[in-house]
Each structure stands twice: as structure tokens, then as C-alpha cells.
Coordinates of C-alpha atoms in Angstrom, one line a residue:
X1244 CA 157.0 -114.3 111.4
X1245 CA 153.7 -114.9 113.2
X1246 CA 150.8 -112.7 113.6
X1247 CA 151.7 -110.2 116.6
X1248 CA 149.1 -110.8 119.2
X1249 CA 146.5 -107.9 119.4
X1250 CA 146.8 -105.2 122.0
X1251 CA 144.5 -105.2 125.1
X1252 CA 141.7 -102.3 125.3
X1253 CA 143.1 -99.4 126.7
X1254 CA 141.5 -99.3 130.1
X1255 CA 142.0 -102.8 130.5
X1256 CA 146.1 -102.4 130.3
X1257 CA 146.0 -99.7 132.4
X1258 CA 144.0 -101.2 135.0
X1259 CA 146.3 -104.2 134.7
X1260 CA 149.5 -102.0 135.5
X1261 CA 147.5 -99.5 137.9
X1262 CA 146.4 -102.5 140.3
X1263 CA 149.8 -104.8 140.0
X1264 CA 152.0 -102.1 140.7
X1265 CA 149.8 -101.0 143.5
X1266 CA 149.8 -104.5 144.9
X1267 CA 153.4 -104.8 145.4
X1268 CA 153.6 -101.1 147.3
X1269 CA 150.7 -102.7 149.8
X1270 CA 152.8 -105.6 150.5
X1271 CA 155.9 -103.8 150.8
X1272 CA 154.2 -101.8 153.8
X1273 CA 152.7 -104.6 155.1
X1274 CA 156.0 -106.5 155.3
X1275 CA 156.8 -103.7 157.4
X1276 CA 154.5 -104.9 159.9
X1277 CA 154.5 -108.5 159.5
X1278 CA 158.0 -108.8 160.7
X1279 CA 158.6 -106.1 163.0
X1280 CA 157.2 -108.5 166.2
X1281 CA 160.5 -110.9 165.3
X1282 CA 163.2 -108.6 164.3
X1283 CA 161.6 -104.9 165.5
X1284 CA 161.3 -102.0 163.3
X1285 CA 164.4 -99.8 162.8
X1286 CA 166.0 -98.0 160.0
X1287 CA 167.7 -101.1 159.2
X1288 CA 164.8 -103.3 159.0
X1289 CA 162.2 -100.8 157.1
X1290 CA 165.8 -100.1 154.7
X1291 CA 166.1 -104.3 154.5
X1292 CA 162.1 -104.5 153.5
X1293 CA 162.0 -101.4 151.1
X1294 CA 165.8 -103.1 149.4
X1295 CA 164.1 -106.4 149.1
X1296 CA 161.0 -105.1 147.4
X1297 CA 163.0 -102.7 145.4
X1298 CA 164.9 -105.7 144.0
X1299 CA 161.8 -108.4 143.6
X1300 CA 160.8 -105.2 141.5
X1301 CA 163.8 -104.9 139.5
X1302 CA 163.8 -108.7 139.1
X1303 CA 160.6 -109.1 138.3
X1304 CA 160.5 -106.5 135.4
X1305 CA 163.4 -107.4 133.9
X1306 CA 161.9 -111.3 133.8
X1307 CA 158.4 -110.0 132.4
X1308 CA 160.0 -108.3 129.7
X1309 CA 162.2 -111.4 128.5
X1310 CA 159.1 -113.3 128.7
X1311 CA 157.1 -110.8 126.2
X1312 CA 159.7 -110.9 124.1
X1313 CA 159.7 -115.1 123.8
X1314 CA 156.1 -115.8 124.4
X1315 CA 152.3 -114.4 123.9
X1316 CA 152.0 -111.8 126.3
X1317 CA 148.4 -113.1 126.4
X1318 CA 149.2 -116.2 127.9
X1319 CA 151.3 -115.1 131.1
X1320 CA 148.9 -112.5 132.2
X1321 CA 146.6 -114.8 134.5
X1322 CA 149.5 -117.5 135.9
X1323 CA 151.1 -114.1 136.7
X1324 CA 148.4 -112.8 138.5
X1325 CA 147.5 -116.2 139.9
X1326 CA 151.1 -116.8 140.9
X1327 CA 151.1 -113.3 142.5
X1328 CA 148.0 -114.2 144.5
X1329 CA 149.7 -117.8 145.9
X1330 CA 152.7 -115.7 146.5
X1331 CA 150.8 -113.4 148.9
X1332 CA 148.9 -116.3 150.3
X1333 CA 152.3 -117.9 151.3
X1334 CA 153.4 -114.9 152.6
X1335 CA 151.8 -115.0 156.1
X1336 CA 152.9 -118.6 156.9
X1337 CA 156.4 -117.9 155.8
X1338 CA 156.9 -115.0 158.1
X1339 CA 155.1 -116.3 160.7
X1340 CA 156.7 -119.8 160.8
X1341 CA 159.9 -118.2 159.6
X1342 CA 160.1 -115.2 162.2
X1343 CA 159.9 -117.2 165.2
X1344 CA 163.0 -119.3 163.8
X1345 CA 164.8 -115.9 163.1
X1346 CA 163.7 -113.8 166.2
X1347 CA 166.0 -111.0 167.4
X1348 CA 168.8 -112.3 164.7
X1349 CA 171.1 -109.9 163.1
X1350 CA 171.5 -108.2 159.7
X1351 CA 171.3 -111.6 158.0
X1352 CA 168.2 -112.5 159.6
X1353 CA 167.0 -109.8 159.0
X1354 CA 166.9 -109.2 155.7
X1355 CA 165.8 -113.2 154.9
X1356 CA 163.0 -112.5 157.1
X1357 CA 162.4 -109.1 154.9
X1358 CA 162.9 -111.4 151.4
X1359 CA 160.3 -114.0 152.6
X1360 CA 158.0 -110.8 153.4
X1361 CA 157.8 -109.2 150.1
X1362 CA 160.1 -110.9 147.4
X1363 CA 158.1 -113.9 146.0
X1364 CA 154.8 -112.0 145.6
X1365 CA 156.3 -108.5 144.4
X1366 CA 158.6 -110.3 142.4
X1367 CA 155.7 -111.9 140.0
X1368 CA 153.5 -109.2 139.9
X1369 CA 156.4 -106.7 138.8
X1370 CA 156.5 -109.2 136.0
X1371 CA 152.8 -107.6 134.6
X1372 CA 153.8 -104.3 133.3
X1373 CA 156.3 -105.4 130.6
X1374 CA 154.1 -108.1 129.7
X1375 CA 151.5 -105.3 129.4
X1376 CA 153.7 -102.9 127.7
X1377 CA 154.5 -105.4 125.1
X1378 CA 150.8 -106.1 124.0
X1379 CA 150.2 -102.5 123.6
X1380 CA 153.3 -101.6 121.2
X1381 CA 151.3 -102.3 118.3
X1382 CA 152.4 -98.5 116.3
X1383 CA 156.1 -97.8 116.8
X1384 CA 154.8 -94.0 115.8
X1385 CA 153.6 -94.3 119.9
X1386 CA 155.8 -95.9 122.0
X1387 CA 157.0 -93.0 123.7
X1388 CA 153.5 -92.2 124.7
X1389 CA 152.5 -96.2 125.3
X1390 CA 155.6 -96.4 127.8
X1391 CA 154.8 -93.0 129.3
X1392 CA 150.9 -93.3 129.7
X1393 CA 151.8 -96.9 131.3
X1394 CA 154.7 -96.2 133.4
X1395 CA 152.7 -93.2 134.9
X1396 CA 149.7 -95.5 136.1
X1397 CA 152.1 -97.4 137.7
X1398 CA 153.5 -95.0 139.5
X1399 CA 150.0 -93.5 140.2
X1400 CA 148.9 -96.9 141.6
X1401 CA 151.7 -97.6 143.5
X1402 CA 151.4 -94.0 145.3
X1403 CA 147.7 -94.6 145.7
X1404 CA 148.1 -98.0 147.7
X1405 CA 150.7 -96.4 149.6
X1406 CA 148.2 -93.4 150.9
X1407 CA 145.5 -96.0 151.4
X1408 CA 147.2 -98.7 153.3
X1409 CA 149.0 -96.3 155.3
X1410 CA 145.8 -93.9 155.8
X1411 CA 142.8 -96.5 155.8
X1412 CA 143.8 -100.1 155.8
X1413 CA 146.5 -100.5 158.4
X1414 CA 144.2 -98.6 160.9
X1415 CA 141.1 -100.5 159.9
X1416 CA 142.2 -103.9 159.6
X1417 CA 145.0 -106.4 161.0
X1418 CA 147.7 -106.9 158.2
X1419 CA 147.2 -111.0 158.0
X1420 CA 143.6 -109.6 156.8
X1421 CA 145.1 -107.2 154.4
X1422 CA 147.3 -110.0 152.5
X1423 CA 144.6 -112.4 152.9
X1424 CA 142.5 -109.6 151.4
X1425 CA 144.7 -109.3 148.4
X1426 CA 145.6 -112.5 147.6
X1427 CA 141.7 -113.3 147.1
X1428 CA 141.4 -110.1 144.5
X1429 CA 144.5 -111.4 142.6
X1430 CA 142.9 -114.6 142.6
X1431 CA 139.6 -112.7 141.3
X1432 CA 141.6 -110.5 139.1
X1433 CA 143.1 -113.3 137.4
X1434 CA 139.9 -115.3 136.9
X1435 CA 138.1 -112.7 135.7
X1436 CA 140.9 -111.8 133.0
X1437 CA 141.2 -115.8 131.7
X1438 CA 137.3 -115.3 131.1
X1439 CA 137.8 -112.1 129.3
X1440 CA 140.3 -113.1 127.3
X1441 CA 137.9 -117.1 126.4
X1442 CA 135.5 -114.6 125.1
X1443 CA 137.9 -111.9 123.4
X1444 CA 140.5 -115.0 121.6
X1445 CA 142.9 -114.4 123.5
X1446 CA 145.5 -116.4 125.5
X1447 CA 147.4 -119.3 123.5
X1448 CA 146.4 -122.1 125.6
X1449 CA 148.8 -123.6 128.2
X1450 CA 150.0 -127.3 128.0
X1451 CA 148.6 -129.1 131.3
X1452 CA 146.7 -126.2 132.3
X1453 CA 143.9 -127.5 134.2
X1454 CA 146.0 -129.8 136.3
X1455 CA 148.3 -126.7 136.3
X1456 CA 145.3 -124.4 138.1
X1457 CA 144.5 -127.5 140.3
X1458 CA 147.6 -127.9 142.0
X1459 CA 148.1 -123.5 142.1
X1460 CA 144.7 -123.4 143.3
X1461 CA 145.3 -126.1 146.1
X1462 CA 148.8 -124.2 147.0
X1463 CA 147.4 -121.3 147.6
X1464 CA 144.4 -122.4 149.5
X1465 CA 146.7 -124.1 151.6
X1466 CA 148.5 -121.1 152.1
X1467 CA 146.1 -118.8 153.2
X1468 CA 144.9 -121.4 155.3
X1469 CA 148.4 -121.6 156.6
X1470 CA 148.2 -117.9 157.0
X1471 CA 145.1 -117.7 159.0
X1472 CA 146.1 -121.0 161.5
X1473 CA 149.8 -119.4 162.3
X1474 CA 150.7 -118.1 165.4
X1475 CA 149.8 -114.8 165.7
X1476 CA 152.3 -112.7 168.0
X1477 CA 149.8 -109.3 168.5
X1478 CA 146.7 -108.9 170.6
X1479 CA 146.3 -106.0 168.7
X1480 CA 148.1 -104.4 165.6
X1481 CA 147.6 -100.4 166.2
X1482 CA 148.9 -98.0 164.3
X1483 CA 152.5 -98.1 165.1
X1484 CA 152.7 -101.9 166.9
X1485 CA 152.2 -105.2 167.6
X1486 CA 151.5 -105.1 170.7
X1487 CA 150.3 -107.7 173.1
X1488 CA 150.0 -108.0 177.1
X1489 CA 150.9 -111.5 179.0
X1490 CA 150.6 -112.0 183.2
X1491 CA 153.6 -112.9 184.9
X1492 CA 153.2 -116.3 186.4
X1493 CA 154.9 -115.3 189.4
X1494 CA 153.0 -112.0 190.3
X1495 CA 149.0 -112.4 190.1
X1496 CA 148.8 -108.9 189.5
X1497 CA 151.6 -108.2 187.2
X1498 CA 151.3 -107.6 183.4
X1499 CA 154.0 -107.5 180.6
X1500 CA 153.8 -105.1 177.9
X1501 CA 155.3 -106.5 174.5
X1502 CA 155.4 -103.9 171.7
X1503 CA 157.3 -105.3 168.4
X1504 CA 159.0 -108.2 170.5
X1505 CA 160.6 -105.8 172.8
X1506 CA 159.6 -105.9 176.6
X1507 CA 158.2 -102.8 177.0
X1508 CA 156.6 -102.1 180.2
X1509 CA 155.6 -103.8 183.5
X1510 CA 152.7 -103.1 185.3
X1511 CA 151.0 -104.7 188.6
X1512 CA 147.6 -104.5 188.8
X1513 CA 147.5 -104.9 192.5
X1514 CA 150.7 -102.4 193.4
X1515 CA 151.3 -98.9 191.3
X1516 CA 154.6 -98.7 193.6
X1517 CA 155.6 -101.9 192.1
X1518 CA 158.7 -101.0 189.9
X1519 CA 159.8 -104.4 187.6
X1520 CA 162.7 -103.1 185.1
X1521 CA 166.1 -101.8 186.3
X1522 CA 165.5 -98.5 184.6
X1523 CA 162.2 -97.6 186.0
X1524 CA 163.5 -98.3 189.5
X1525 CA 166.4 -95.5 189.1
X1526 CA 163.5 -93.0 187.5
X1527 CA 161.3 -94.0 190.7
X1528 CA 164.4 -92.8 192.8
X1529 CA 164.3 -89.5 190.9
X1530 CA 161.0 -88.7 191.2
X1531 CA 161.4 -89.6 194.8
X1532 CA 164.1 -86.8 195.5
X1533 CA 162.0 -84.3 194.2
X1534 CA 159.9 -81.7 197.0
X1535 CA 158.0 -83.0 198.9
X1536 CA 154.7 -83.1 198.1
X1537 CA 152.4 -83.0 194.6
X1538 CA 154.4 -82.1 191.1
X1539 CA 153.3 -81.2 187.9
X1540 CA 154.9 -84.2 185.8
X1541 CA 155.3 -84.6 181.8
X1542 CA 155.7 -88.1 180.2
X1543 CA 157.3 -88.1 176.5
X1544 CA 155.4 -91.5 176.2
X1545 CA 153.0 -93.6 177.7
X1546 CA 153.5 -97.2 177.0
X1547 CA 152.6 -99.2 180.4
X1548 CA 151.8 -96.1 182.1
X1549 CA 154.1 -97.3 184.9
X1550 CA 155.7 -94.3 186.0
X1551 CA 152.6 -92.0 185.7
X1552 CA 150.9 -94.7 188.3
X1553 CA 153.8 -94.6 190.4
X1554 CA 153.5 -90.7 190.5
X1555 CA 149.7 -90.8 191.4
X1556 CA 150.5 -93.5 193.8
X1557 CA 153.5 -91.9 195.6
X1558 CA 152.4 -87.9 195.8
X1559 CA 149.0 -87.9 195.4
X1560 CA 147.2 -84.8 194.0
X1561 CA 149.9 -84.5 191.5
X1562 CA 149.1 -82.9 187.9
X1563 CA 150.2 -85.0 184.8
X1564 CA 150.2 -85.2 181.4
X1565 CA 151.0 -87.7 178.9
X1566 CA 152.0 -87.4 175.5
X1567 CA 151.1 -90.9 173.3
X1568 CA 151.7 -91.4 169.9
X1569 CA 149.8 -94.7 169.8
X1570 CA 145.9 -93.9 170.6
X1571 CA 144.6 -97.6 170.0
X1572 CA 147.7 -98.4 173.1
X1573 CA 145.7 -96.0 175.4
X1574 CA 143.1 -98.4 174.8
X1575 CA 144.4 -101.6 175.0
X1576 CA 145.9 -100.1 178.6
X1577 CA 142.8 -98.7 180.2
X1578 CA 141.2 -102.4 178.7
X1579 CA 144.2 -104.7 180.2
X1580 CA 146.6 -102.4 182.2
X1581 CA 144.4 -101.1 184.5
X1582 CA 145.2 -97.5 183.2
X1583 CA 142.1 -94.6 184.3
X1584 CA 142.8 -91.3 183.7
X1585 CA 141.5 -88.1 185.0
X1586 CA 141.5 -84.2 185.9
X1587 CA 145.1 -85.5 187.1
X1588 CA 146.3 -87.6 184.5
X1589 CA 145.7 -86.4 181.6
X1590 CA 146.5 -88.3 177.9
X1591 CA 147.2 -86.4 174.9
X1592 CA 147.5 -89.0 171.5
X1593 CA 150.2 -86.9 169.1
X1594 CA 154.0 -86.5 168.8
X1595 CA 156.2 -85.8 171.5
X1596 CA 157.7 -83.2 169.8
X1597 CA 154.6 -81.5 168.7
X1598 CA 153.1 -81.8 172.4
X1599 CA 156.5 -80.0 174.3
X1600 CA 156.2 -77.4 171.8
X1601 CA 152.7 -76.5 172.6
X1602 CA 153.3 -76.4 176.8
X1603 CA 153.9 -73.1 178.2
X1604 CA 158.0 -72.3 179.5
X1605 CA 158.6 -73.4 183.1
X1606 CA 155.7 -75.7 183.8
X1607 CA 156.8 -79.1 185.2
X1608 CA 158.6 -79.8 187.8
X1609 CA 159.4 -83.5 186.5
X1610 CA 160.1 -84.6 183.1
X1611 CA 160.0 -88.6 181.8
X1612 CA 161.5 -89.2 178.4
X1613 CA 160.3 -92.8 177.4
X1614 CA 159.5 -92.9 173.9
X1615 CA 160.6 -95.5 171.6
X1616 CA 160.4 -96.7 168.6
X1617 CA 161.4 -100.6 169.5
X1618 CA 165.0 -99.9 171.3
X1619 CA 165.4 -97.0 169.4
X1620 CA 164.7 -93.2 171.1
X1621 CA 163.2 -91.5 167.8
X1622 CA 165.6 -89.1 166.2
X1623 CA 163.3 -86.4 166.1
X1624 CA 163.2 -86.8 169.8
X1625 CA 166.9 -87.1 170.6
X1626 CA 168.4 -83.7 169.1
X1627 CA 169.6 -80.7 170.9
X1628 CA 166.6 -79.0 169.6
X1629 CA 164.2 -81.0 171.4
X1630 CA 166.5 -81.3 174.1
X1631 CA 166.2 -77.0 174.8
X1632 CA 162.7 -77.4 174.2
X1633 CA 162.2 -80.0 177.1
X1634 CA 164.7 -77.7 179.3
X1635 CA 162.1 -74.5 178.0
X1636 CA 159.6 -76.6 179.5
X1637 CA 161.7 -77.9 182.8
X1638 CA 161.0 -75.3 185.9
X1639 CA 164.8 -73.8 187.8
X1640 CA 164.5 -76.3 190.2
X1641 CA 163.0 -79.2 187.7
X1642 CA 164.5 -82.7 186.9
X1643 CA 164.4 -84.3 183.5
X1644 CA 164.9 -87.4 183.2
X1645 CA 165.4 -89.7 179.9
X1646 CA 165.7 -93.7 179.2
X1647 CA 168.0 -94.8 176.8
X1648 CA 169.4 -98.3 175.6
X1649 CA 172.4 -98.8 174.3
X1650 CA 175.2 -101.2 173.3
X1651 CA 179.2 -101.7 173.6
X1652 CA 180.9 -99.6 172.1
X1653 CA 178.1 -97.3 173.9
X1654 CA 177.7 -94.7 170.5
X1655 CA 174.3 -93.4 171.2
X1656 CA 174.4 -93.3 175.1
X1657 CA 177.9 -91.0 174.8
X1658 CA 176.3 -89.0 172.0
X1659 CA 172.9 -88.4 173.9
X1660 CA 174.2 -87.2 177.0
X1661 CA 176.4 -84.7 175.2
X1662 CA 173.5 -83.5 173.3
X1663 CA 171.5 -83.2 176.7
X1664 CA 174.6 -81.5 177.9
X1665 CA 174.5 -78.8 175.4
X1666 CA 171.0 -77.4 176.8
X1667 CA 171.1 -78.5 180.2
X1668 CA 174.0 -77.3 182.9
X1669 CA 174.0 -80.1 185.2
X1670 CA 173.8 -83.5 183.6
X1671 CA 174.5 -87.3 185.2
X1672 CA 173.9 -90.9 184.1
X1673 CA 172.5 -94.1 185.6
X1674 CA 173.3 -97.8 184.8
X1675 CA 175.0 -101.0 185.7
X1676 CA 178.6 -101.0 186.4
X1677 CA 178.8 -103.7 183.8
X1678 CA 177.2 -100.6 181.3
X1679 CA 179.0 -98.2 182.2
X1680 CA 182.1 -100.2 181.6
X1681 CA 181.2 -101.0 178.3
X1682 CA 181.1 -104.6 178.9
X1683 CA 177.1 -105.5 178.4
X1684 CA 173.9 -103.5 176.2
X1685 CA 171.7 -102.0 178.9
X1686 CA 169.4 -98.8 180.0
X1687 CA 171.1 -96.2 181.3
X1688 CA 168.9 -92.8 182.2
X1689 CA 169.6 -89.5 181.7
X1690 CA 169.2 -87.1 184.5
X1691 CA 169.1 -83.4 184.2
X1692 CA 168.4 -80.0 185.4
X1693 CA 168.7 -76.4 185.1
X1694 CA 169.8 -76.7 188.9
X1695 CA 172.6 -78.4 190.9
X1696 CA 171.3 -82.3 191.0
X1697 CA 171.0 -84.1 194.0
X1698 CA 173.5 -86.5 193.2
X1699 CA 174.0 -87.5 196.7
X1700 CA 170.6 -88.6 197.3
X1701 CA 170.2 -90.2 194.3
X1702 CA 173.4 -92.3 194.3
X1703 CA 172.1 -93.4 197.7
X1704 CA 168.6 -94.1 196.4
X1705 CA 169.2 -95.9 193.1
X1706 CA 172.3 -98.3 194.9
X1707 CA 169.3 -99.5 197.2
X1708 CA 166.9 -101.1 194.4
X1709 CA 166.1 -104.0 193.9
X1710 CA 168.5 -103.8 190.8
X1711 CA 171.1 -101.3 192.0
X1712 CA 172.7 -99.0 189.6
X1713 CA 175.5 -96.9 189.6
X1714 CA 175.7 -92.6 188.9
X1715 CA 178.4 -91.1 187.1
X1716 CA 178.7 -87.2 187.2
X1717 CA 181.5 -85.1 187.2
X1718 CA 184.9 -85.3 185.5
X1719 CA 183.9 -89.0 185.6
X1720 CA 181.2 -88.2 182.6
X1721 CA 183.4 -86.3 180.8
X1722 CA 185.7 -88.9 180.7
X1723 CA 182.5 -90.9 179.2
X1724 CA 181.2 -88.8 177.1
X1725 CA 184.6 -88.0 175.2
X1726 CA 184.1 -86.3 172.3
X1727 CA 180.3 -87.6 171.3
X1728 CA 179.4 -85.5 168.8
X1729 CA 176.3 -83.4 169.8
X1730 CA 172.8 -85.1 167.6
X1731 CA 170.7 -81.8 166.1
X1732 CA 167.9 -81.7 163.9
X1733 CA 170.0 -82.1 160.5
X1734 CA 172.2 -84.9 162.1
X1735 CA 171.1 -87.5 164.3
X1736 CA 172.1 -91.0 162.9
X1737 CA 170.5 -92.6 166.0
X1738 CA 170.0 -96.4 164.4
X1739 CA 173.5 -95.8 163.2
X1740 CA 175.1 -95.3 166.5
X1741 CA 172.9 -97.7 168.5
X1742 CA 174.0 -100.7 165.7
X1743 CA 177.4 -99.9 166.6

């Protein structure tokens, strides 16, 4: 039986495990990012990412320790981190490349996208800790405390990349820069260990190795190369999105918002009263029933700013307030939407949920729910409990009104109007025929009051648009509705129901 190959300093090993394991958790994340412009980000695609990950771990692990067990532990330390490094340096390309291939697709796409993400790089650096723990099992008296003081750094670094890449790198730098960013310090890391371990005696030697480095080297400088060169679909990552802002070739004034590949807002430059999308034309006839005259108007998101402009444009002197999640958005508007904002329009960056709370009962004549979170409303924001806190908020006489997308066999649309239903009195619906009858995935928008509606008016109003739409109300909604259940705070499976 050979000599057992000596155990690496104490610091070193845990710094080894600390930084690997936190490696993977800022790719994971990442991933998150990288392919929400292709395939948007809803549970199922951050459940695909954090599956895929979970099993490149699980893989990865259970490779590294068969590996200590056959080889010197020594010796697969730097190709792992090396290989690691070319793995995150391929990463950008193959998502990039890949996601314009796989745009939109369903759950298989979805979760290939997801694998080229995150599985290659997470699965090779997973394969450090065993490799780590096996070096360190020198006194069989310890392993309990080896495996315990090991396992906890890596659970220590894993939670620590999470907080920072969540908190400090995803709002300071684009994610292409943040793998780019890593794979060079794997690239380091692993240099720096085969030089430590020259001047230590450590690592067996490697048959082929310096052609071996050559061609890794040239693969992954190729790869971040790759990375850097491929078509980038953001103008700007914020926070939340990728968001980016194209003209229309057939409007000079007019702007599309894309946020996470979905079309979210149209704007013209030249014309506030300009209303592009089917849904924003039937909220335009809404807020055009309303008294005469200014209104005091709140927007549960701002995106495109489209129907606060329209406001401002249509009944001047009006008071409004918009709640934003996404701050850096307010700024890519005001920079390329043409958005200014004032004593009477007002921006607020927080949670929707957070923000109604905080207004005082009775204050707004006209309410605009148009948050999303790619085609999905937010649960938090689609519960009876928010919807009694928007009807607190709704005056006697007020109108709410909400935009919602949907998909045969319509779950979410059904179970969202009987959840508005439960804390409003009077409640209709507007889409296409072709929606309503199941037949085609569409908008359809919520209307609802304290008050009688003006369903007349409206019906007139929205079957004059450019894209007409149809009202239901009455026994006519019931009959729609069925027997939704109603979404609350402890059950709102919105991604569920909108996946059908």
C-alpha cells in the first residue's frame, strides 16, 4: 500500500471548499438571469435552474469522491479548478447561441437551456470538496469533525455568494461580466494552487500535461472570447430584468419595451394618446368613462409608463402615483421613453404591496394593476388580500382596473376575477371573443368597483378600438368564472394555473 498523500494546510482546504462551493451558488443565480431574456423567469424556469444546479451538484460530488478514492487527490485539484474556469467561460456563449435557438420553447427547452446555464461548470467544481475531504482524513479519531468543519464552510460559502451576488454584484455589474469575472479567478485560483503545490511536493504529475494546459487554456480563452462577442439581448440588466428598448420602423416616434423577451410596453414619443396593445386600448376606455375632469390615479407598476402619459395627456391636472419595483427601469425610461415626472406624477421604487398599504382608505379615483413578473401577475399581488387592500384604497365611485394574461383552459383569468370578486361588488372582464371563448392565450382586464360599472359605456367604447374587445358581466361571468377557487395569501399557485 502506498504512502497516503499528506493533508493540505488547514486554511488552505478550507478556502478550497469555501470558494468552490460558493462558485457554483453565483452561477446558479446568474443562470437565473442569463436565460430569462429566451425563456422568461417563472417558477418553472428559476425551479428548472435551481434542479439543474442541484443535480451538477449531486453529480459532481459523487464523481469527486470516486476520484479520491482511485487517484492522488493532489493531482485533480488544479484541472478541477481549471476545468471549472473553462466551464464558466463556455457558459456565456452556450446560452447565448443556445437561447436564441430555444426562445419561448416549452418545459423541454427550458430546462436544456437551464443545464447549459449551470451544469458543466457546477458540475466540476462540486467535484472539489471530496477531493478536499479526502486529503484531510489523515486521523480516523477526526473525521466526524474533518467532515463537519468542511461541510460547514461550504455551506458558509455558498450562503455568502448568494447574499453578495444577489445584494452587490447583480446590481453593480452585468452578469456576462460576473461569469467572465469568475472564470478568470478559477483560472487564478488554479494557477496559483499548481505553484503551491511545485513548491510544497505535491501533485503526482499528469501524463501530457503541458499540451494538456495548452489546449484547456486555448478552450477557454476562446470561450470567454465567445462570451464577450455574443449577441447580447439587454440594453441594460437591472435588478429584476433584461430589459431593452427598440423603435418601431413604422412609427418614428414609437418605442417597444422588451423586459425578459416579453413585449412589455409601447410608447410614442410624439403621441401620449397613442395606445399600441389591445389591452391598454380597453384600460384607455376605462379611464375615459370616468368624471369628467382631473382624477387622482394609482399604477401597481410602471413599465412603459404608457397609461400614466395617457392620463396626463387626456385630463390634465390629474394627481398620480406610481409604484415601481425596478428603479434602474425609471431610468432607462426617463433616458429612452421619454418619461418626466413631477408634482403630478409622482414615482415611488418599492413593492406594490408595500406601497397600497401605505396610502390612506378612499384616495383614488382610478386604479391600474400592471405588474408582472414576465406574463406572470406576482402572487403576492394577486390574492384576495391585496385585492381588499386595493378596494380600501378605491374611492365609492372609483374604478380598478387590472391586466391579466392568460391561456386555454383560462385557469388564472377564472380564478383572478373570483378573487377580485370576493372584495369588490361589481366586477366585469374585457378581451377577444376568441379569449373569452377559450380558443387563443390573450389579455383580458379586470374591471371593478365598489359602484354599479358603467358597462354600457364601456362596451360601447372598448368595441370601437382599434383592436375591439368584447365585456362580459352578469350571469355571463358567472358562467365564466365557475367555481375558480378564490387565490389568498396562503394559496395562490399563480405559475401553476397560468401553465395550465
Amino acid at each position: 500500500m502506498g504512502k497516503p498523500p499528506r493533508a493540505l494546510p488547514s486554511g488552505l482546504a478550507t478556502a478550497l471548499v469555501f470558494g468552490s462551493s460558493g462558485a457554483v451558488l453565483v452561477l446558479e443565480i446568474v443562470a437565473l438571469r442569463l436565460v430569462g431574456p429566451y425563456v422568461g423567469v417563472t417558477l418553472q424556469v428559476s425551479s428548472s435552474v435551481i434542479g439543474i444546479a442541484l443535480a451538477a451538484i449531486a453529480y459532481g460530488t459523487w464523481l469527486g469522491g470516486r476520484l479520491a478514492d482511485r487517484y492522488d487527490p493532489r493531482a485533480l485539484l488544479v484541472p478541477a479548478l481549471l476545468l471549472g474556469a473553462i466551464g464558466a467561460a463556455v457558459t456565456l456563449p452556450l446560452v447565448r447561441f443556445g437561447g436564441e435557438l430555444l426562445r419561448g420553447g416549452a418545459a423541454p427547452a427550458v430546462l436544456l437551456l437551464a443545464a447549459l446555464a449551470v451544469f458543466l461548470p457546477a458540475f466540476l467544481l462540486s467535484a472539489i470538496t471530496p477531493l478536499v475531504v479526502k486529503l484531510q482524513l489523515s486521523d480516523l479519531d477526526r473525521t466526524g469533525s474533518v467532515v463537519g468543519r468542511l461541510s460547514s464552510m461550504g455551506t458558509l460559502g455558498a450562503i455568502t455568494a448568494t447574499l453578495a451576488t444577489g445584494f452587490i454584484f447583480v446590481a453593480a455589474v452585468p452578469s456576462s461580466w460576473i461569469v467572465i469575472s469568475l472564470a478568470v479567478l478559477l483560472a487564478l485560483s488554479g494557477a496559483v494552487l499548481a505553484w503551491w503545490l511545485r513548491r510544497n511536493g505535491g501533485a503526482a504529475e499528469l501524463p501530457g500535461r503541458p499540451r494538456t494546459r495548452a489546449v484547456l487554456a486555448s478552450i477557454g480563452l476562446v470561450g470567454a472570447g465567445l462570451g464577450v462577442a455574443s449577441p447580447n439581448p439587454c440594453d441594460i440588466e437591472t435588478a429584476y430584468h433584461c430589459a431593452r428598448v427598440q423603435a418601431d420602423p413604422s412609427t418614428p416616434g414609437g418605442r417597444e419595451l422588451i423586459l425578459n423577451s416579453a413585449r412589455h410596453s409601447y410608447v410614442d414619443l410624439d403621441d401620449p394618446r397613442h395606445l399600441e396593445f389591445a389591452y391598454i386600448q380597453w384600460i384607455g376606455a376605462v379611464a375615459d368613462v370616468l368624471p369628467a375632469g382631473p382624477v387622482d390615479a394609482l399604477h401597481l407598476g410602471g413599465g412603459g409608463f404608457t397609461m400614466p402619459d395617457y392620463v396626463r395627456a387626456t385630463r390634465p391636472g390629474s394627481d398620480q402615483l406610481v409604484l415601481e419595483l425596478d428603479g434602474d427601469l425609471v431610468k432607462l425610461d426617463r433616458e429612452r421613453l421619454g418619461l418626466t415626472t413631477g408634482p403630478d406624477l409622482r414615482v415611488r421604487v418599492g413593492d406594490a404591496r408595500v406601497g397600497v398599504a401605505s396610502e390612506k382608505t378612499d384616495s383614488y379615483d382610478f386604479v391600474v394593476g400592471d405588474a408582472f413578473g414576465h406574463l406572470t401577475v406576482p402572487w403576492h399581488l394577486a390574492t384576495r388580500e391585496m385585492a381588499a387592500d386595493i378596494a380600501r384604497v378605491t374611492r365609492p365611485g372609483g374604478i380598478y382596473v387590472q391586466n391579466v394574461i392568460d391561456y386555454p383552459p383560462d385557469r388564472f383569468i377564472r380564478a383572478e376575477l373570483a378573487t377580485v370578486a370576493a372584495a369588490f361588488p361589481h366586477v366585469a372582464v374585457i378581451s377577444s371573443q376568441e379569449a373569452l371563448d377559450g380558443q387563443v392565450g390573450a389579455n383580458f382586464v379586470i374591471m371593478a368597483s365598489k359602484s354599479p360599472l358603467p358597462t354600457d359605456e364601456v362596451a360601447r367604447r372598448v368595441a370601437d378600438v382599434k383592436d375591439p374587445g368584447v365585456l362580459l358581466t352578469g350571469q355571463a361571468l358567472t358562467d365564466f368564472i365557475d367555481d375558480a377557487r378564490v387565490l389568498t395569501d396562503d394559496y395562490a399557485p399563480v405559475d401553476q394555473l397560468l401553465a395550465g
